[in-house]
XYZ file of C-alpha atoms in Angstrom:
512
model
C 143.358 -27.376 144.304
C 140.403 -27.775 146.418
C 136.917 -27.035 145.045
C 136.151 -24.607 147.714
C 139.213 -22.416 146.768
C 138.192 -22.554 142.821
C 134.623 -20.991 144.046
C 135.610 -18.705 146.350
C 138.086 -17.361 143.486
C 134.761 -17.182 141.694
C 133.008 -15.158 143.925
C 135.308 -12.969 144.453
C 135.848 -11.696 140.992
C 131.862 -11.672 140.163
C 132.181 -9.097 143.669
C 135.156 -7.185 141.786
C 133.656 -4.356 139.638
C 137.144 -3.627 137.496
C 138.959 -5.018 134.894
C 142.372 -5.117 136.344
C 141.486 -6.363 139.480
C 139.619 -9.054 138.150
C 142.613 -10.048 136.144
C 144.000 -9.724 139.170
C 142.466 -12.275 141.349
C 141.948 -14.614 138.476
C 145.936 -14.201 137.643
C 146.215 -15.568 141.501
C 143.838 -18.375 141.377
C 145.431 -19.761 138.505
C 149.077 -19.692 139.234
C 147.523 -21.386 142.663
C 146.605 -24.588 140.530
C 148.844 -27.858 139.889
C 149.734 -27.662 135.859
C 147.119 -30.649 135.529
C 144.836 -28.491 136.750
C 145.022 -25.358 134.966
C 142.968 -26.228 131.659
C 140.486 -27.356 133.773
C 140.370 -24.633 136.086
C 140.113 -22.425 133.247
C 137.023 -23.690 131.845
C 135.604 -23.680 135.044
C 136.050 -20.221 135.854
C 135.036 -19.352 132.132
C 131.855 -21.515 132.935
C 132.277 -24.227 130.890
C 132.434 -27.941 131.487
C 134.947 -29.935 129.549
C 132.452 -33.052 129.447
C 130.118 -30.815 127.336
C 126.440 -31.002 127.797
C 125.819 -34.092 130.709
C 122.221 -34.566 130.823
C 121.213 -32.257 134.016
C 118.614 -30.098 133.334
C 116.787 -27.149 135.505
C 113.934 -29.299 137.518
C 117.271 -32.161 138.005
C 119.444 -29.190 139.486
C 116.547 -27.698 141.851
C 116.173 -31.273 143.317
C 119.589 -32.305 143.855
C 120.358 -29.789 146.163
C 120.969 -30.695 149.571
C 122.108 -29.652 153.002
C 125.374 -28.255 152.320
C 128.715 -30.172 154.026
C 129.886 -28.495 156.866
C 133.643 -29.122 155.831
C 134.673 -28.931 152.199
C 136.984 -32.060 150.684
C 136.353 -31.781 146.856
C 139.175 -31.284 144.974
C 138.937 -29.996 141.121
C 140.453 -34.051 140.641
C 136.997 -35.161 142.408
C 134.770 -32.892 140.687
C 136.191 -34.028 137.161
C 136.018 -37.469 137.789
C 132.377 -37.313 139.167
C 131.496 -35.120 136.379
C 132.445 -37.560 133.531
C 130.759 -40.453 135.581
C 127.806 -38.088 135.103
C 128.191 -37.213 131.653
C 129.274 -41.092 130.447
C 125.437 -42.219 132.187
C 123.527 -43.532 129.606
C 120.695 -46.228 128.572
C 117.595 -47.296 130.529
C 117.268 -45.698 133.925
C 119.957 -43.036 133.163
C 118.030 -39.873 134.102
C 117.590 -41.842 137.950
C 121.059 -42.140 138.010
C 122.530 -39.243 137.054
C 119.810 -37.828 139.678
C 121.231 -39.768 142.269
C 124.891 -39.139 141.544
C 124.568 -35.302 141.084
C 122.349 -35.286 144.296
C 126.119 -37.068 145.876
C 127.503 -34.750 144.599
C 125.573 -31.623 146.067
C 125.837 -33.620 148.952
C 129.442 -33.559 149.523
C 129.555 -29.646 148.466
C 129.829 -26.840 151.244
C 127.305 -24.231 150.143
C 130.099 -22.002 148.548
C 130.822 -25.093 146.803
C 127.127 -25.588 145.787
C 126.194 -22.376 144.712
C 129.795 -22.607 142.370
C 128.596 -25.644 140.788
C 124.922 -24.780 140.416
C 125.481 -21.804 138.158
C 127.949 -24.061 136.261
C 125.850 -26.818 135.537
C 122.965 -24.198 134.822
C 125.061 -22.199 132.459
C 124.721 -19.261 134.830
C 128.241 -18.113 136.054
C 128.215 -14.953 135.791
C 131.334 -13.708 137.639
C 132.761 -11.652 134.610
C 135.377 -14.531 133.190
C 135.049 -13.855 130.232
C 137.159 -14.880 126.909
C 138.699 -11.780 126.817
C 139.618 -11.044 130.747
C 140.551 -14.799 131.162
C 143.156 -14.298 128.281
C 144.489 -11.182 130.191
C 144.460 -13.283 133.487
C 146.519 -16.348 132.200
C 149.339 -14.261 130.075
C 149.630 -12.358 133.679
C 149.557 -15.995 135.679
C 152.231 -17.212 133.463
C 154.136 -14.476 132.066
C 153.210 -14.864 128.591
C 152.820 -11.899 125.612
C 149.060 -11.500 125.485
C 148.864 -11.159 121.446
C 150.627 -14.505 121.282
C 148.661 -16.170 123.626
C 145.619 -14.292 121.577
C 146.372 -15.323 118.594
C 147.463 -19.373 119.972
C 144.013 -18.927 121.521
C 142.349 -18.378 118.395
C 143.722 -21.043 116.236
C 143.207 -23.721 118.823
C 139.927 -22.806 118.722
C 139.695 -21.755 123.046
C 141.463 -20.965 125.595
C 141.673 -24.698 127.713
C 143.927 -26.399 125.194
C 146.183 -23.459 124.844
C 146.003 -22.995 128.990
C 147.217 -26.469 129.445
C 149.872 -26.157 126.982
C 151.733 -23.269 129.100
C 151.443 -25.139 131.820
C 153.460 -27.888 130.713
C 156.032 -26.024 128.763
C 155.365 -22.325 129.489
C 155.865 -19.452 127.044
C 157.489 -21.652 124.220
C 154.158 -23.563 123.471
C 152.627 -20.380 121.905
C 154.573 -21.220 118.782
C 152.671 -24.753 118.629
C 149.689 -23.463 117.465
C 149.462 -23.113 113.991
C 146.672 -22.751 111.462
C 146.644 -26.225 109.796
C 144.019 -27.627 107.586
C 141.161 -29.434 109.101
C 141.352 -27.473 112.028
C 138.500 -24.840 111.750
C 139.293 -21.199 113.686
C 137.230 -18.966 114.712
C 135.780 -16.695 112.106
C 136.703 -12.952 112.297
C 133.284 -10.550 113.115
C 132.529 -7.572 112.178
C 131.211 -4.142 113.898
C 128.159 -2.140 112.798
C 128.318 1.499 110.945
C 125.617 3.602 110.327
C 125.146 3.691 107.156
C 127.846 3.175 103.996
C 129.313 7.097 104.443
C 129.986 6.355 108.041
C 132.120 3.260 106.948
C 134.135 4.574 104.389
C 134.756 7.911 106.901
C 135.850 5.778 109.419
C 138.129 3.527 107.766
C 139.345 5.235 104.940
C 140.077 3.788 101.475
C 138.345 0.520 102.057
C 137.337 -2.994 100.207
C 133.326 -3.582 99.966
C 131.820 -6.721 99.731
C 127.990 -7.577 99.087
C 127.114 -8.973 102.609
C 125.324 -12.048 101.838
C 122.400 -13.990 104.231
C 123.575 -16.960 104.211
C 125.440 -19.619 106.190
C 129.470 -18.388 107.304
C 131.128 -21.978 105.725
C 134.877 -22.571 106.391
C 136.622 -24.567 103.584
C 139.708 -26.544 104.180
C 141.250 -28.137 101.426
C 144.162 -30.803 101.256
C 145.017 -32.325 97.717
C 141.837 -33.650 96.695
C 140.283 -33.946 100.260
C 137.820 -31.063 101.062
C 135.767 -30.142 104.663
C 133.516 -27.673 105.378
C 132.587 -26.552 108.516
C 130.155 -24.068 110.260
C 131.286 -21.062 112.032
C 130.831 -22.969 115.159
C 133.571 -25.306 114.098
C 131.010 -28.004 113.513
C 132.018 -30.212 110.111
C 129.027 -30.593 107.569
C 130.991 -31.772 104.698
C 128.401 -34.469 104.104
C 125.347 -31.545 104.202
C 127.111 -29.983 101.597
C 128.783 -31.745 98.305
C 128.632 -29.092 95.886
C 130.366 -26.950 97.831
C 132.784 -30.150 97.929
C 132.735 -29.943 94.311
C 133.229 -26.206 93.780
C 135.998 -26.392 96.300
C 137.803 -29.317 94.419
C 137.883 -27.275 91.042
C 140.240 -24.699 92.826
C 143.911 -24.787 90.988
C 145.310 -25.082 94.923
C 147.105 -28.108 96.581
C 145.680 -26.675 100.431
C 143.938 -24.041 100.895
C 141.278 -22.111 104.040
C 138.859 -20.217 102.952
C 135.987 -18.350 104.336
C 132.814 -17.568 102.851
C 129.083 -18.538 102.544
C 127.055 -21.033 101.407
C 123.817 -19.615 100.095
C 120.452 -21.049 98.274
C 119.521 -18.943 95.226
C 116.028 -18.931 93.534
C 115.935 -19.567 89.663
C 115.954 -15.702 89.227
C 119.417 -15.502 91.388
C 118.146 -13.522 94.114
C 118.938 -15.037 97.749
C 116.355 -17.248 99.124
C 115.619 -16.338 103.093
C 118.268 -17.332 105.365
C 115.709 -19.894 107.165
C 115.761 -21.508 103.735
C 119.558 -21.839 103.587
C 119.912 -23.300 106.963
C 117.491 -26.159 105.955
C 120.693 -27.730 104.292
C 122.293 -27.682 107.938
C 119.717 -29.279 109.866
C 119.618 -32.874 111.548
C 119.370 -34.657 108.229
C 122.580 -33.831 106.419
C 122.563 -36.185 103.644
C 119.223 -35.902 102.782
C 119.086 -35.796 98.816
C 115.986 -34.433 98.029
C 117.051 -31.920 100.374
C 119.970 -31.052 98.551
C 118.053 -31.288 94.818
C 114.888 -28.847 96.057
C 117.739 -26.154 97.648
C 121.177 -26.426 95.720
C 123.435 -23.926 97.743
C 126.321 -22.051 96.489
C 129.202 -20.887 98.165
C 131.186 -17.363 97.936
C 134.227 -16.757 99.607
C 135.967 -13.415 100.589
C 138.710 -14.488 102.487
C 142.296 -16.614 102.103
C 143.990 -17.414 105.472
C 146.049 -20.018 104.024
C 147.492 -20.891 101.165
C 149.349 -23.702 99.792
C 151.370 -24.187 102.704
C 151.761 -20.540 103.837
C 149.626 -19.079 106.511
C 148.326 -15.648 105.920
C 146.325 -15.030 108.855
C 149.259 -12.004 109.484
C 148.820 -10.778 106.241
C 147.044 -7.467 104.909
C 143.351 -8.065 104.138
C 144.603 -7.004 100.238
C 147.316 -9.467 100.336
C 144.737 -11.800 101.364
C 142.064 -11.112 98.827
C 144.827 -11.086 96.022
C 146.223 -14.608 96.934
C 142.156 -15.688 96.876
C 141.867 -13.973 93.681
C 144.711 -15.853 91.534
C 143.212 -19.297 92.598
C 139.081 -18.243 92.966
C 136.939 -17.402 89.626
C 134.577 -14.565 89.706
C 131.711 -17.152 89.996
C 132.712 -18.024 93.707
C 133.766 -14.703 94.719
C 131.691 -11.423 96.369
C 131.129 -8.872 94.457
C 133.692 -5.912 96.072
C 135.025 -3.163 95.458
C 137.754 -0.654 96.358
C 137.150 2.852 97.464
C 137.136 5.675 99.957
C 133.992 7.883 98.197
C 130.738 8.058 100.170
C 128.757 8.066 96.901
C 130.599 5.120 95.545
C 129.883 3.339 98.809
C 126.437 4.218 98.752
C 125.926 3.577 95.264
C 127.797 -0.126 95.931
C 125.182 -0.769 99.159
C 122.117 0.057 96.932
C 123.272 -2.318 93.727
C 123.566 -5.299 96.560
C 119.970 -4.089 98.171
C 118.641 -4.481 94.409
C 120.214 -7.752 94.192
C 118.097 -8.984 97.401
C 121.288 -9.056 99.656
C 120.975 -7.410 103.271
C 123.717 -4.979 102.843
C 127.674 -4.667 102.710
C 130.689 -5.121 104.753
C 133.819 -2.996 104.572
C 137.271 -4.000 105.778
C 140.433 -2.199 106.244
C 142.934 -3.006 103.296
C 145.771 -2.982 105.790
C 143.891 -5.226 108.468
C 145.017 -9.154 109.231
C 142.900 -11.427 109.935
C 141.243 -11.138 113.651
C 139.919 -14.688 113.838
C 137.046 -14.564 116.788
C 137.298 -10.665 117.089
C 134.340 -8.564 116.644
C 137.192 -5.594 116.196
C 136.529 -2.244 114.053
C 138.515 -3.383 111.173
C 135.291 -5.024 109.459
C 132.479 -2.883 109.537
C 128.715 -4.395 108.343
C 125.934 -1.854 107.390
C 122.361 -3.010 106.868
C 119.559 -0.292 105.693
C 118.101 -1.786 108.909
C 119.414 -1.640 112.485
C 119.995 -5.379 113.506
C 122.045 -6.401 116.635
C 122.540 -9.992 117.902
C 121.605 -10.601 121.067
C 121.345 -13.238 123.868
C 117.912 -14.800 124.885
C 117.521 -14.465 128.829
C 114.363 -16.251 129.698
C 110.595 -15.900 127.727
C 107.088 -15.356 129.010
C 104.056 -17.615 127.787
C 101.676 -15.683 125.464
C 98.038 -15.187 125.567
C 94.876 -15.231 123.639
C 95.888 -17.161 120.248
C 99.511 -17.612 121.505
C 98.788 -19.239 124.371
C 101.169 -22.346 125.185
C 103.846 -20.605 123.162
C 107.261 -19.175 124.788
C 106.538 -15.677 122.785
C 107.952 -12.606 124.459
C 111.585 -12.940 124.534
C 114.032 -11.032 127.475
C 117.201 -10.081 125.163
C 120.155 -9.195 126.578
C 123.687 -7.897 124.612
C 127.283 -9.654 126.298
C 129.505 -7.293 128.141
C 132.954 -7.482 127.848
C 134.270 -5.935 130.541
C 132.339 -6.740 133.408
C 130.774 -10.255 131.852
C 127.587 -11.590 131.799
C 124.778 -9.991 130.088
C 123.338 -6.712 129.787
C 119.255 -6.535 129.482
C 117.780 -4.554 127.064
C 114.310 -5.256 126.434
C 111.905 -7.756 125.467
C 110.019 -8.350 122.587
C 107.507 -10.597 120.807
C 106.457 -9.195 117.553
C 107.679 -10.481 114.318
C 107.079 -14.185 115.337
C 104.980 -16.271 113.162
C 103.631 -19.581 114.066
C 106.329 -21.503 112.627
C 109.258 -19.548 114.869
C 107.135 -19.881 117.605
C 106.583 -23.186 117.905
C 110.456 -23.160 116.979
C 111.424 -21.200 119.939
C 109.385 -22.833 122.741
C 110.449 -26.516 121.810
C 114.131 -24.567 122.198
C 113.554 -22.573 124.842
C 111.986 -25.674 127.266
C 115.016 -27.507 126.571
C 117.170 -24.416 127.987
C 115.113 -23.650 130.913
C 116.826 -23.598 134.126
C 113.806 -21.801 136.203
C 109.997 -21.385 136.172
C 107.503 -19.294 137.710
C 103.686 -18.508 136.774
C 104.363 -16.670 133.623
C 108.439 -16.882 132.790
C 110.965 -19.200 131.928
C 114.518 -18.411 132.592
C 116.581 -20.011 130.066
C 120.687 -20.389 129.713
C 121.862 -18.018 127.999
C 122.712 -19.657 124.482
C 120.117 -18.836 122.065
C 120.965 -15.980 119.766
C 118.177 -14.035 118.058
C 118.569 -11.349 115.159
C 116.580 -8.182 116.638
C 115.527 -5.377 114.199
C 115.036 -1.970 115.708
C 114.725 1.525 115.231
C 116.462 2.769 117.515
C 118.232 2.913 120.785
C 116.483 5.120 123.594
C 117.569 6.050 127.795
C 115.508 3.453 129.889
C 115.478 3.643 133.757
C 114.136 0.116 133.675
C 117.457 -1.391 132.459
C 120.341 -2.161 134.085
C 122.827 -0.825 131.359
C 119.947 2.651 131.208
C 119.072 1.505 127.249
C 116.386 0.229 125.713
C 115.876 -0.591 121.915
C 112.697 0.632 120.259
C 110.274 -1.171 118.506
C 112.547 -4.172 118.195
C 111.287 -6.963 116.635
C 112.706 -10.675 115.937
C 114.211 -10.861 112.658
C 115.404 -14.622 113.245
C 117.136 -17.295 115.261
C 120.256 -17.727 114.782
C 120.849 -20.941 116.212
C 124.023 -20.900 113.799
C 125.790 -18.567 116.037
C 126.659 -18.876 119.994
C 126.621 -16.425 122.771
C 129.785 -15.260 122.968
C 129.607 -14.521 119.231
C 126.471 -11.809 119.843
C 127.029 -7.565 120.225
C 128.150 -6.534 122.936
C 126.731 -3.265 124.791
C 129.294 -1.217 123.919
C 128.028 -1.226 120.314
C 124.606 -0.664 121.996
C 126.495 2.510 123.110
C 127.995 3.453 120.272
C 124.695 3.721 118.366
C 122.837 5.779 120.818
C 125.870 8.030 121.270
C 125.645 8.579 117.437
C 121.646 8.820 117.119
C 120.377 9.395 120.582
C 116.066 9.221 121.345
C 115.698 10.111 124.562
């Protein structure tokens, strides 16, 4: 397929305002491609690159342009190959040449071409390809049951992999994909209630766990041979040994379990979650490290065990098979129960215990790995939401030369992109300041005077108290007195709320 076609495709969906008939048009672009095309088309449209990360920032991408091609000749082939020529540029005098070759490149684009691979390489495609209408688009390109290709989708970790596997052999791949050990999924989200009474009423008899802030941890366990890995997917076995350890004591011959790893102070009460991430940092086997801030892990969930898979299984079958093989020591506390006083009651003893609330789960739910669905519910005494940094203004008077006040924005699911909802700079100290602009710089794709537009990858915790009407906003909301509770450079974009819950919790406490 030609590049030109692949960005028109683009432009025409980010043009389409529904669902359907941007399934539609993405359905068409894809059957369009050769079958050693498709994964890559895929992550294209999606806005990823396959290369990963190839050393083009912002100030690189405003000076490469160049007078667009009057006749376009790319194919996706082309861009592919120049792409990895790009991203495999290292060494002394690197930064000239990739310069020079993505400059070619821009050359040789038409401007429909250039604007396409701009907001690529920036990390700004916004056309509304998302996870979730790109999995609708390729089950209707290729025929294929959506909850299959879901659920292929989500133990292969994305969509390209499983993409290129119906291309090659169609429908019949789906049953490839398998959860097998050493292969970390995506971890199942959660939803937000109101408060303990609304979680119970909406999902009936329930389990409740002590929600923990800590570090999600994925354990995968073969005989002997143990790996633990971040709810990115990113292995930090070394960062971790007695987790290793804990894991190894487990009467199991293979086992996946999820959980979190957690520092404790001598007293047992959590130390802050910026203390627990130390352990994950850049210096993973650093042994003092690990001797000033011993973590401990607690798992809640089973999704396989000894050879059988129970991803499908009820979230009770689940927590029995983690029960027979996990002592209390490693497990959350939890409970069973549909009361709204036992609930309550459960969400003060973990508030007590210097945990940051509870989650409850539907006993007759399977695991949803890389779903934010309703079967999980999270409630926190304090409104939190996760949401997507869009670009930062410089500060003033003592916090001048710091990125401070933050543009947030929550995903949308149906449409794509992101959905502005405020800014806000208070509950920074020093420390996450200086943080956040080192961060921030690297992510900048645009500058004026006063603001830096960033891509959209850093995730930020945001306390509020409440969600109010705002003509100011695209999506008419605004959060109140938000405030930064952390970074959580732990989790991606697509893993922050989305504005429906935004909706949700102004349709159930409304400040107008």
């Amino acid at each position: 397929m030609r590049l030109v076609d692949l960005a028109a495709a683009s432009r025409d969906v980010a043009r389409t305002p529904g669902r359907l008939a941007k399934v539609g048009r993405l359905a068409a672009c894809l059957r369009a491609l050769a079958p050693d095309e498709v994964a890559q088309g895929v992550a294209y449209l999606m806005g990823e690159l396959p290369q990963g990360r190839i050393g083009i920032g912002g100030a690189a991408l405003r000076a490469a342009r160049q007078p667009p091609a009057h006749e376009p000749r790319l194919t996706l082939a082309d861009l592919d190959e120049e792409l990895s020529q790009i991203a495999a540029t290292r060494g002394a005098g690197s930064a000239s040449a990739r310069a020079q070759r993505i400059a070619a490149l821009f050359a040789a684009c038409t401007e429909l071409e250039q604007d396409f691979l701009a907001a690529l390489l920036a990390g700004e495609l916004r056309q509304g390809a998302l996870e979730g209408v790109m999995l609708d688009a390729i089950a209707q390109a290729f025929a294929v049951p959506v909850a299959a290709l879901r659920r292929a989708v989500m133990l292969a970790g994305g969509a390209t992999p499983v993409a290129r596997a119906i291309a090659a052999r169609g429908a019949a791949a789906l049953s490839e994909f398998a959860l097998t050990p050493f292969h970390p999924i995506q971890p199942m989200l959660a939803q937000s209630a109101a408060d303990a009474g609304d979680a119970v009423a909406r999902l009936g008899r329930a389990a409740l766990e002590w929600k923990l802030d800590g570090a999600r941890i994925q354990v995968h366990r073969v005989g002997s041979d143990v790996r633990v890995f971040t709810r990115q997917g990113n292995d930090v076995t070394a960062a971790v040994p007695e987790i290793v350890e804990a894991a190894q004591l487990l009467p199991v011959r293979s086992a996946v379990l999820d959980g979190e790893a957690i520092a404790l102070r001598e007293d047992g009460r959590p130390q802050p979650f910026q203390v627990t991430m130390r352990r994950f940092g850049r210096r993973l086997d650093d042994e003092s490290l690990r001797a000033a801030l011993p973590l401990r892990p607690f798992f809640f969930d089973c999704m396989h065990l000894d050879g059988q898979d129970l991803l499908a299984s009820d979230t009770s079958v689940r927590h029995a098979a983690l029960a027979a093989v996990a002592p209390d020591t490693v497990r959350l506390a939890r409970i069973e129960t549909d009361a709204k006083d036992e609930a309550d009651a459960f969400l003060a003893a973990a508030l007590r215990a210097g945990h940051e609330g509870l989650m409850a789960k539907a006993l007759d739910a399977p695991y949803e790995a890389g779903r934010r669905g309703a079967a999980w519910l999270k409630v926190k005494p304090t409104h939190t939401l996760d949401l997507v940094v869009l670009a930062a203004e410089w500060g003033s008077g003592r916090r001048r030369g710091w990125l401070s006040n933050l543009h947030l924005g929550a995903r949308d699911p149906n449409e794509g992109g992101l959905v502005m909802l405020g800014k806000t700079f208070k509950g920074l100290t020093d420390e996450m300041l200086r943080w956040q602009t080192e961060r921030l710089s690297a992510l900048a794709i645009a500058r004026d005077a006063h603001v830096v537009h960033v891509r959209p990858e850093l995730v930020v915790e945001i306390a509020f108290d409440g969600v109010q009407e705002s003509p100011h906003y695209p999506g008419g909301l605004a959060l109140r007195f938000a405030r930064v509770k952390r970074h959580r450079p732990d989790k991606a974009a697509c893993d922050a709320d989305t504005i429906d819950t935004v909706r949700a919790l102004f349709a159930a406490h409304p400040t107008r």
